[in-house]
């Protein structure tokens, strides 16, 4: 497979969607432990890119793995930061031509956004014994 046939989304997901969302994130109020947790979440997402061979791998990640990572992040970090990061990642991707011209990718992003709302709802309804009380 030549470099020209690789969908740019494979490398733009991390370089554009994720890194841009992180740069726009206000993490100034996070504790050292929370910053470490945030870096861990970012690393998990960045490392996933190593396994992507085509756009279907990215779609699979967005559809299945990213919502799971979102749920894990809710357990470790204030929900406002988690929501901001993950929503910005997916909305940044919507800016890309590679996403807007591929209904399968766009559908995966919209489904992931909806799935994250359901995960958040279950999280808020869940155990009150977690470290962080969700913000209103």
Tab-separated table of N, CA and C in Angstrom:
chain	number	residue	atom	x	y	z
A	1	UNK	N	0.852	-1.183	0.000
A	1	UNK	CA	0.000	0.000	0.000
A	1	UNK	C	0.893	1.240	0.000
A	2	UNK	N	0.732	2.100	-0.971
A	2	UNK	CA	1.562	3.297	-1.034
A	2	UNK	C	1.059	4.345	-0.052
A	3	UNK	N	1.939	5.273	0.277
A	3	UNK	CA	1.593	6.333	1.224
A	3	UNK	C	0.443	7.186	0.683
A	4	UNK	N	0.325	7.284	-0.618
A	4	UNK	CA	-0.717	8.113	-1.201
A	4	UNK	C	-2.115	7.535	-0.995
A	5	UNK	N	-2.219	6.236	-0.823
A	5	UNK	CA	-3.535	5.621	-0.698
A	5	UNK	C	-4.048	5.594	0.743
A	6	UNK	N	-3.249	6.050	1.678
A	6	UNK	CA	-3.674	6.062	3.078
A	6	UNK	C	-4.564	7.274	3.325
A	7	UNK	N	-5.720	7.031	3.927
A	7	UNK	CA	-6.648	8.117	4.232
A	7	UNK	C	-6.001	9.051	5.260
A	8	UNK	N	-5.971	10.348	4.977
A	8	UNK	CA	-5.342	11.306	5.897
A	8	UNK	C	-5.958	11.297	7.301
A	9	UNK	N	-7.197	10.851	7.423
A	9	UNK	CA	-7.830	10.813	8.737
A	9	UNK	C	-7.052	9.918	9.700
A	10	UNK	N	-6.373	8.919	9.168
A	10	UNK	CA	-5.624	7.992	10.010
A	10	UNK	C	-4.587	8.741	10.848
A	11	UNK	N	-3.941	9.728	10.277
A	11	UNK	CA	-2.965	10.477	11.069
A	11	UNK	C	-3.513	11.821	11.564
A	12	UNK	N	-4.548	12.332	10.959
A	12	UNK	CA	-5.103	13.608	11.414
A	12	UNK	C	-5.958	13.473	12.672
A	13	UNK	N	-6.468	12.282	12.950
A	13	UNK	CA	-7.304	12.107	14.140
A	13	UNK	C	-6.539	12.546	15.379
A	14	UNK	N	-5.310	12.064	15.528
A	14	UNK	CA	-4.508	12.446	16.694
A	14	UNK	C	-3.924	13.843	16.504
A	15	UNK	N	-3.319	14.101	15.367
A	15	UNK	CA	-2.596	15.359	15.173
A	15	UNK	C	-3.517	16.575	15.108
A	16	UNK	N	-4.690	16.407	14.543
A	16	UNK	CA	-5.609	17.541	14.446
A	16	UNK	C	-6.733	17.445	15.481
A	17	UNK	N	-7.485	16.375	15.442
A	17	UNK	CA	-8.678	16.277	16.292
A	17	UNK	C	-8.313	16.252	17.778
A	18	UNK	N	-7.412	15.366	18.165
A	18	UNK	CA	-7.060	15.217	19.585
A	18	UNK	C	-6.165	16.336	20.089
A	19	UNK	N	-5.066	16.581	19.407
A	19	UNK	CA	-4.112	17.577	19.915
A	19	UNK	C	-4.710	18.978	19.962
A	20	UNK	N	-5.518	19.309	18.973
A	20	UNK	CA	-6.171	20.627	18.972
A	20	UNK	C	-7.155	20.738	20.143
A	21	UNK	N	-7.906	19.683	20.399
A	21	UNK	CA	-8.850	19.683	21.529
A	21	UNK	C	-8.097	19.852	22.841
A	22	UNK	N	-6.977	19.181	22.971
A	22	UNK	CA	-6.172	19.281	24.192
A	22	UNK	C	-5.636	20.698	24.370
A	23	UNK	N	-5.177	21.315	23.296
A	23	UNK	CA	-4.655	22.685	23.384
A	23	UNK	C	-5.727	23.681	23.813
A	24	UNK	N	-6.971	23.421	23.442
A	24	UNK	CA	-8.078	24.319	23.780
A	24	UNK	C	-8.658	24.036	25.165
A	25	UNK	N	-8.195	22.969	25.810
A	25	UNK	CA	-8.735	22.546	27.093
A	25	UNK	C	-8.148	23.377	28.227
A	26	UNK	N	-9.005	23.823	29.138
A	26	UNK	CA	-8.524	24.550	30.325
A	26	UNK	C	-8.311	23.545	31.450
A	27	UNK	N	-7.067	23.115	31.599
A	27	UNK	CA	-6.736	22.144	32.643
A	27	UNK	C	-6.009	22.792	33.810
A	28	UNK	N	-6.129	24.117	33.924
A	28	UNK	CA	-5.388	24.862	34.940
A	28	UNK	C	-5.817	24.544	36.368
A	29	UNK	N	-7.028	24.045	36.547
A	29	UNK	CA	-7.520	23.767	37.895
A	29	UNK	C	-7.338	22.303	38.304
A	30	UNK	N	-6.702	21.517	37.449
A	30	UNK	CA	-6.508	20.113	37.767
A	30	UNK	C	-5.353	19.923	38.747
A	31	UNK	N	-5.528	18.955	39.624
A	31	UNK	CA	-4.456	18.592	40.554
A	31	UNK	C	-3.392	17.805	39.789
A	32	UNK	N	-2.284	17.534	40.437
A	32	UNK	CA	-1.218	16.746	39.807
A	32	UNK	C	-1.734	15.356	39.430
A	33	UNK	N	-2.509	14.728	40.307
A	33	UNK	CA	-3.068	13.408	40.005
A	33	UNK	C	-4.016	13.467	38.807
A	34	UNK	N	-4.818	14.514	38.750
A	34	UNK	CA	-5.754	14.669	37.637
A	34	UNK	C	-5.000	14.914	36.332
A	35	UNK	N	-3.940	15.699	36.384
A	35	UNK	CA	-3.127	15.938	35.185
A	35	UNK	C	-2.520	14.629	34.682
A	36	UNK	N	-2.065	13.811	35.627
A	36	UNK	CA	-1.511	12.510	35.264
A	36	UNK	C	-2.593	11.648	34.597
A	37	UNK	N	-3.780	11.654	35.168
A	37	UNK	CA	-4.893	10.887	34.586
A	37	UNK	C	-5.224	11.388	33.186
A	38	UNK	N	-5.225	12.694	33.005
A	38	UNK	CA	-5.496	13.272	31.688
A	38	UNK	C	-4.424	12.840	30.694
A	39	UNK	N	-3.168	12.909	31.089
A	39	UNK	CA	-2.075	12.483	30.203
A	39	UNK	C	-2.206	11.000	29.849
A	40	UNK	N	-2.639	10.196	30.804
A	40	UNK	CA	-2.836	8.765	30.559
A	40	UNK	C	-3.923	8.551	29.517
A	41	UNK	N	-5.029	9.256	29.657
A	41	UNK	CA	-6.135	9.158	28.688
A	41	UNK	C	-5.657	9.577	27.296
A	42	UNK	N	-4.936	10.676	27.212
A	42	UNK	CA	-4.414	11.144	25.927
A	42	UNK	C	-3.472	10.116	25.314
A	43	UNK	N	-2.626	9.510	26.136
A	43	UNK	CA	-1.684	8.497	25.650
A	43	UNK	C	-2.406	7.279	25.097
A	44	UNK	N	-3.458	6.851	25.774
A	44	UNK	CA	-4.234	5.697	25.306
A	44	UNK	C	-4.794	5.974	23.904
A	45	UNK	N	-5.323	7.170	23.731
A	45	UNK	CA	-5.890	7.535	22.421
A	45	UNK	C	-4.784	7.637	21.374
A	46	UNK	N	-3.682	8.282	21.731
A	46	UNK	CA	-2.579	8.432	20.772
A	46	UNK	C	-2.001	7.081	20.361
A	47	UNK	N	-1.874	6.177	21.309
A	47	UNK	CA	-1.297	4.863	21.006
A	47	UNK	C	-2.215	4.017	20.140
A	48	UNK	N	-3.503	4.252	20.209
A	48	UNK	CA	-4.448	3.497	19.381
A	48	UNK	C	-4.136	3.697	17.900
A	49	UNK	N	-3.645	4.876	17.563
A	49	UNK	CA	-3.337	5.194	16.173
A	49	UNK	C	-2.332	4.202	15.564
A	50	UNK	N	-1.442	3.658	16.387
A	50	UNK	CA	-0.424	2.726	15.887
A	50	UNK	C	-1.028	1.493	15.218
A	51	UNK	N	-2.250	1.150	15.576
A	51	UNK	CA	-2.891	-0.056	15.041
A	51	UNK	C	-3.804	0.209	13.845
A	52	UNK	N	-3.944	1.456	13.446
A	52	UNK	CA	-4.857	1.782	12.349
A	52	UNK	C	-4.181	1.580	11.011
A	53	UNK	N	-4.801	0.750	10.198
A	53	UNK	CA	-4.258	0.486	8.865
A	53	UNK	C	-5.094	1.175	7.777
A	54	UNK	N	-6.387	1.376	8.070
A	54	UNK	CA	-7.249	2.056	7.102
A	54	UNK	C	-8.349	2.795	7.854
A	55	UNK	N	-9.181	3.471	7.111
A	55	UNK	CA	-10.210	4.314	7.725
A	55	UNK	C	-11.221	3.473	8.520
A	56	UNK	N	-11.412	2.225	8.144
A	56	UNK	CA	-12.320	1.365	8.907
A	56	UNK	C	-11.822	1.155	10.339
A	57	UNK	N	-10.507	1.118	10.514
A	57	UNK	CA	-9.942	0.993	11.858
A	57	UNK	C	-10.252	2.240	12.687
A	58	UNK	N	-10.212	3.399	12.046
A	58	UNK	CA	-10.537	4.652	12.740
A	58	UNK	C	-12.016	4.662	13.123
A	59	UNK	N	-12.867	4.246	12.197
A	59	UNK	CA	-14.313	4.176	12.458
A	59	UNK	C	-14.584	3.225	13.618
A	60	UNK	N	-13.936	2.088	13.618
A	60	UNK	CA	-14.088	1.107	14.695
A	60	UNK	C	-13.664	1.718	16.039
A	61	UNK	N	-12.553	2.434	16.030
A	61	UNK	CA	-12.075	3.084	17.250
A	61	UNK	C	-13.078	4.123	17.758
A	62	UNK	N	-13.536	4.981	16.861
A	62	UNK	CA	-14.486	6.036	17.232
A	62	UNK	C	-15.790	5.424	17.747
A	63	UNK	N	-16.232	4.358	17.108
A	63	UNK	CA	-17.507	3.742	17.458
A	63	UNK	C	-17.458	2.946	18.753
A	64	UNK	N	-16.361	2.247	18.994
A	64	UNK	CA	-16.319	1.305	20.111
A	64	UNK	C	-15.342	1.674	21.219
A	65	UNK	N	-14.112	1.996	20.851
A	65	UNK	CA	-13.097	2.242	21.876
A	65	UNK	C	-13.216	3.622	22.513
A	66	UNK	N	-13.442	4.646	21.701
A	66	UNK	CA	-13.490	6.014	22.242
A	66	UNK	C	-14.577	6.188	23.307
A	67	UNK	N	-15.782	5.666	23.100
A	67	UNK	CA	-16.786	5.771	24.172
A	67	UNK	C	-16.361	5.045	25.461
A	68	UNK	N	-15.664	3.917	25.329
A	68	UNK	CA	-15.163	3.213	26.522
A	68	UNK	C	-14.126	4.070	27.245
A	69	UNK	N	-13.236	4.679	26.478
A	69	UNK	CA	-12.207	5.550	27.075
A	69	UNK	C	-12.874	6.744	27.751
A	70	UNK	N	-13.912	7.277	27.126
A	70	UNK	CA	-14.691	8.367	27.721
A	70	UNK	C	-15.242	7.944	29.090
A	71	UNK	N	-15.827	6.757	29.150
A	71	UNK	CA	-16.366	6.247	30.414
A	71	UNK	C	-15.292	6.109	31.479
A	72	UNK	N	-14.117	5.620	31.079
A	72	UNK	CA	-12.997	5.512	32.019
A	72	UNK	C	-12.544	6.890	32.489
A	73	UNK	N	-12.527	7.839	31.575
A	73	UNK	CA	-12.101	9.193	31.923
A	73	UNK	C	-13.057	9.822	32.935
A	74	UNK	N	-14.348	9.543	32.794
A	74	UNK	CA	-15.324	10.078	33.757
A	74	UNK	C	-15.034	9.589	35.174
A	75	UNK	N	-14.474	8.396	35.290
A	75	UNK	CA	-14.152	7.837	36.604
A	75	UNK	C	-12.933	8.504	37.228
A	76	UNK	N	-12.093	9.122	36.397
A	76	UNK	CA	-10.814	9.652	36.872
A	76	UNK	C	-10.739	11.169	36.960
A	77	UNK	N	-11.574	11.836	36.199
A	77	UNK	CA	-11.445	13.291	36.030
A	77	UNK	C	-12.787	13.981	36.215
A	78	UNK	N	-12.746	15.291	36.513
A	78	UNK	CA	-14.012	16.053	36.575
A	78	UNK	C	-14.754	15.947	35.239
A	79	UNK	N	-16.050	15.735	35.318
A	79	UNK	CA	-16.819	15.474	34.091
A	79	UNK	C	-16.786	16.637	33.108
A	80	UNK	N	-16.692	17.856	33.567
A	80	UNK	CA	-16.651	19.006	32.654
A	80	UNK	C	-15.422	18.923	31.728
A	81	UNK	N	-14.273	18.589	32.293
A	81	UNK	CA	-13.043	18.447	31.502
A	81	UNK	C	-13.194	17.298	30.495
A	82	UNK	N	-13.733	16.187	30.952
A	82	UNK	CA	-13.907	15.015	30.088
A	82	UNK	C	-14.850	15.351	28.933
A	83	UNK	N	-15.984	15.964	29.256
A	83	UNK	CA	-16.941	16.332	28.207
A	83	UNK	C	-16.299	17.283	27.199
A	84	UNK	N	-15.619	18.310	27.713
A	84	UNK	CA	-14.984	19.279	26.818
A	84	UNK	C	-13.991	18.596	25.883
A	85	UNK	N	-13.133	17.761	26.437
A	85	UNK	CA	-12.110	17.108	25.630
A	85	UNK	C	-12.720	16.229	24.544
A	86	UNK	N	-13.592	15.324	24.930
A	86	UNK	CA	-14.113	14.349	23.972
A	86	UNK	C	-15.040	14.997	22.946
A	87	UNK	N	-15.850	15.954	23.371
A	87	UNK	CA	-16.708	16.648	22.406
A	87	UNK	C	-15.869	17.442	21.412
A	88	UNK	N	-14.817	18.101	21.902
A	88	UNK	CA	-13.951	18.870	20.998
A	88	UNK	C	-13.214	17.954	20.029
A	89	UNK	N	-12.746	16.808	20.513
A	89	UNK	CA	-12.060	15.867	19.619
A	89	UNK	C	-12.976	15.511	18.453
A	90	UNK	N	-14.184	15.095	18.763
A	90	UNK	CA	-15.099	14.648	17.706
A	90	UNK	C	-15.578	15.812	16.846
A	91	UNK	N	-15.830	16.958	17.442
A	91	UNK	CA	-16.249	18.115	16.648
A	91	UNK	C	-15.113	18.648	15.783
A	92	UNK	N	-13.875	18.574	16.267
A	92	UNK	CA	-12.739	18.954	15.430
A	92	UNK	C	-12.675	18.067	14.188
A	93	UNK	N	-12.934	16.789	14.376
A	93	UNK	CA	-12.908	15.869	13.231
A	93	UNK	C	-13.950	16.256	12.187
A	94	UNK	N	-15.064	16.793	12.645
A	94	UNK	CA	-16.107	17.208	11.702
A	94	UNK	C	-15.647	18.348	10.798
A	95	UNK	N	-14.571	19.037	11.175
A	95	UNK	CA	-14.007	20.099	10.340
A	95	UNK	C	-13.232	19.556	9.146
A	96	UNK	N	-12.857	18.296	9.198
A	96	UNK	CA	-11.999	17.711	8.171
A	96	UNK	C	-12.791	17.256	6.950
A	97	UNK	N	-12.249	17.535	5.773
A	97	UNK	CA	-12.876	17.083	4.528
A	97	UNK	C	-12.992	15.562	4.489
A	98	UNK	N	-11.979	14.868	5.045
A	98	UNK	CA	-11.995	13.405	5.044
A	98	UNK	C	-13.203	12.850	5.802
A	99	UNK	N	-13.699	13.622	6.744
A	99	UNK	CA	-14.870	13.203	7.517
A	99	UNK	C	-16.149	13.595	6.792
A	100	UNK	N	-16.210	14.825	6.332
A	100	UNK	CA	-17.426	15.335	5.695
A	100	UNK	C	-17.747	14.661	4.370
A	101	UNK	N	-16.750	14.063	3.730
A	101	UNK	CA	-16.995	13.389	2.456
A	101	UNK	C	-17.185	11.883	2.632
A	102	UNK	N	-17.146	11.406	3.874
A	102	UNK	CA	-17.307	9.976	4.134
A	102	UNK	C	-18.443	9.772	5.138
A	103	UNK	N	-19.643	9.438	4.638
A	103	UNK	CA	-20.800	9.295	5.530
A	103	UNK	C	-20.587	8.275	6.652
A	104	UNK	N	-19.793	7.239	6.377
A	104	UNK	CA	-19.538	6.222	7.399
A	104	UNK	C	-18.783	6.827	8.593
A	105	UNK	N	-17.801	7.659	8.313
A	105	UNK	CA	-17.024	8.292	9.382
A	105	UNK	C	-17.886	9.312	10.119
A	106	UNK	N	-18.604	10.123	9.375
A	106	UNK	CA	-19.459	11.135	9.995
A	106	UNK	C	-20.522	10.483	10.874
A	107	UNK	N	-21.106	9.400	10.402
A	107	UNK	CA	-22.097	8.668	11.181
A	107	UNK	C	-21.473	8.101	12.460
A	108	UNK	N	-20.253	7.578	12.359
A	108	UNK	CA	-19.564	7.033	13.540
A	108	UNK	C	-19.328	8.134	14.577
A	109	UNK	N	-18.957	9.313	14.123
A	109	UNK	CA	-18.720	10.433	15.040
A	109	UNK	C	-20.020	10.851	15.715
A	110	UNK	N	-21.070	11.008	14.930
A	110	UNK	CA	-22.358	11.401	15.518
A	110	UNK	C	-22.888	10.340	16.471
A	111	UNK	N	-22.703	9.078	16.127
A	111	UNK	CA	-23.126	7.990	17.014
A	111	UNK	C	-22.319	7.985	18.304
A	112	UNK	N	-21.019	8.241	18.198
A	112	UNK	CA	-20.169	8.283	19.390
A	112	UNK	C	-20.586	9.432	20.311
A	113	UNK	N	-20.906	10.585	19.735
A	113	UNK	CA	-21.378	11.715	20.551
A	113	UNK	C	-22.652	11.348	21.298
A	114	UNK	N	-23.566	10.667	20.604
A	114	UNK	CA	-24.820	10.247	21.223
A	114	UNK	C	-24.563	9.170	22.287
A	115	UNK	N	-23.684	8.244	21.973
A	115	UNK	CA	-23.327	7.181	22.904
A	115	UNK	C	-22.710	7.761	24.186
A	116	UNK	N	-21.900	8.784	24.032
A	116	UNK	CA	-21.273	9.410	25.197
A	116	UNK	C	-22.325	10.062	26.100
A	117	UNK	N	-23.384	10.597	25.506
A	117	UNK	CA	-24.472	11.158	26.325
A	117	UNK	C	-25.101	10.068	27.186
A	118	UNK	N	-25.287	8.888	26.591
A	118	UNK	CA	-25.858	7.762	27.336
A	118	UNK	C	-24.913	7.265	28.425
A	119	UNK	N	-23.629	7.224	28.106
A	119	UNK	CA	-22.630	6.819	29.103
A	119	UNK	C	-22.626	7.810	30.264
A	120	UNK	N	-22.700	9.090	29.945
A	120	UNK	CA	-22.706	10.132	30.984
A	120	UNK	C	-23.954	9.999	31.856
A	121	UNK	N	-25.086	9.757	31.230
A	121	UNK	CA	-26.341	9.607	31.982
A	121	UNK	C	-26.234	8.439	32.960
A	122	UNK	N	-25.724	7.306	32.482
A	122	UNK	CA	-25.552	6.142	33.356
A	122	UNK	C	-24.548	6.440	34.460
A	123	UNK	N	-23.498	7.174	34.112
A	123	UNK	CA	-22.488	7.547	35.099
A	123	UNK	C	-23.117	8.398	36.206
A	124	UNK	N	-23.914	9.380	35.811
A	124	UNK	CA	-24.551	10.263	36.792
A	124	UNK	C	-25.554	9.513	37.661
A	125	UNK	N	-26.207	8.517	37.079
A	125	UNK	CA	-27.174	7.717	37.834
A	125	UNK	C	-26.489	6.657	38.693
A	126	UNK	N	-25.214	6.410	38.414
A	126	UNK	CA	-24.483	5.327	39.057
A	126	UNK	C	-24.057	5.623	40.481
A	127	UNK	N	-23.105	4.906	40.901
A	127	UNK	CA	-22.597	4.942	42.273
A	127	UNK	C	-22.276	6.363	42.730
A	128	UNK	N	-22.664	6.660	43.946
A	128	UNK	CA	-22.353	7.959	44.547
A	128	UNK	C	-21.049	7.865	45.346
A	129	UNK	N	-20.347	6.756	45.232
A	129	UNK	CA	-19.127	6.551	46.009
A	129	UNK	C	-17.874	6.957	45.246
A	130	UNK	N	-18.028	7.491	44.054
A	130	UNK	CA	-16.845	7.866	43.284
A	130	UNK	C	-16.179	9.106	43.875
A	131	UNK	N	-14.979	9.349	43.439
A	131	UNK	CA	-14.185	10.460	43.972
A	131	UNK	C	-14.796	11.806	43.610
A	132	UNK	N	-15.234	11.951	42.379
A	132	UNK	CA	-15.706	13.245	41.906
A	132	UNK	C	-17.225	13.293	41.876
A	133	UNK	N	-17.765	14.320	42.431
A	133	UNK	CA	-19.194	14.566	42.246
A	133	UNK	C	-19.322	15.368	40.957
A	134	UNK	N	-20.181	14.951	40.080
A	134	UNK	CA	-20.312	15.653	38.807
A	134	UNK	C	-20.814	17.083	39.001
A	135	UNK	N	-20.355	17.942	38.112
A	135	UNK	CA	-20.853	19.321	38.166
A	135	UNK	C	-22.252	19.349	37.565
A	136	UNK	N	-22.979	20.375	37.877
A	136	UNK	CA	-24.401	20.450	37.495
A	136	UNK	C	-24.621	20.400	36.027
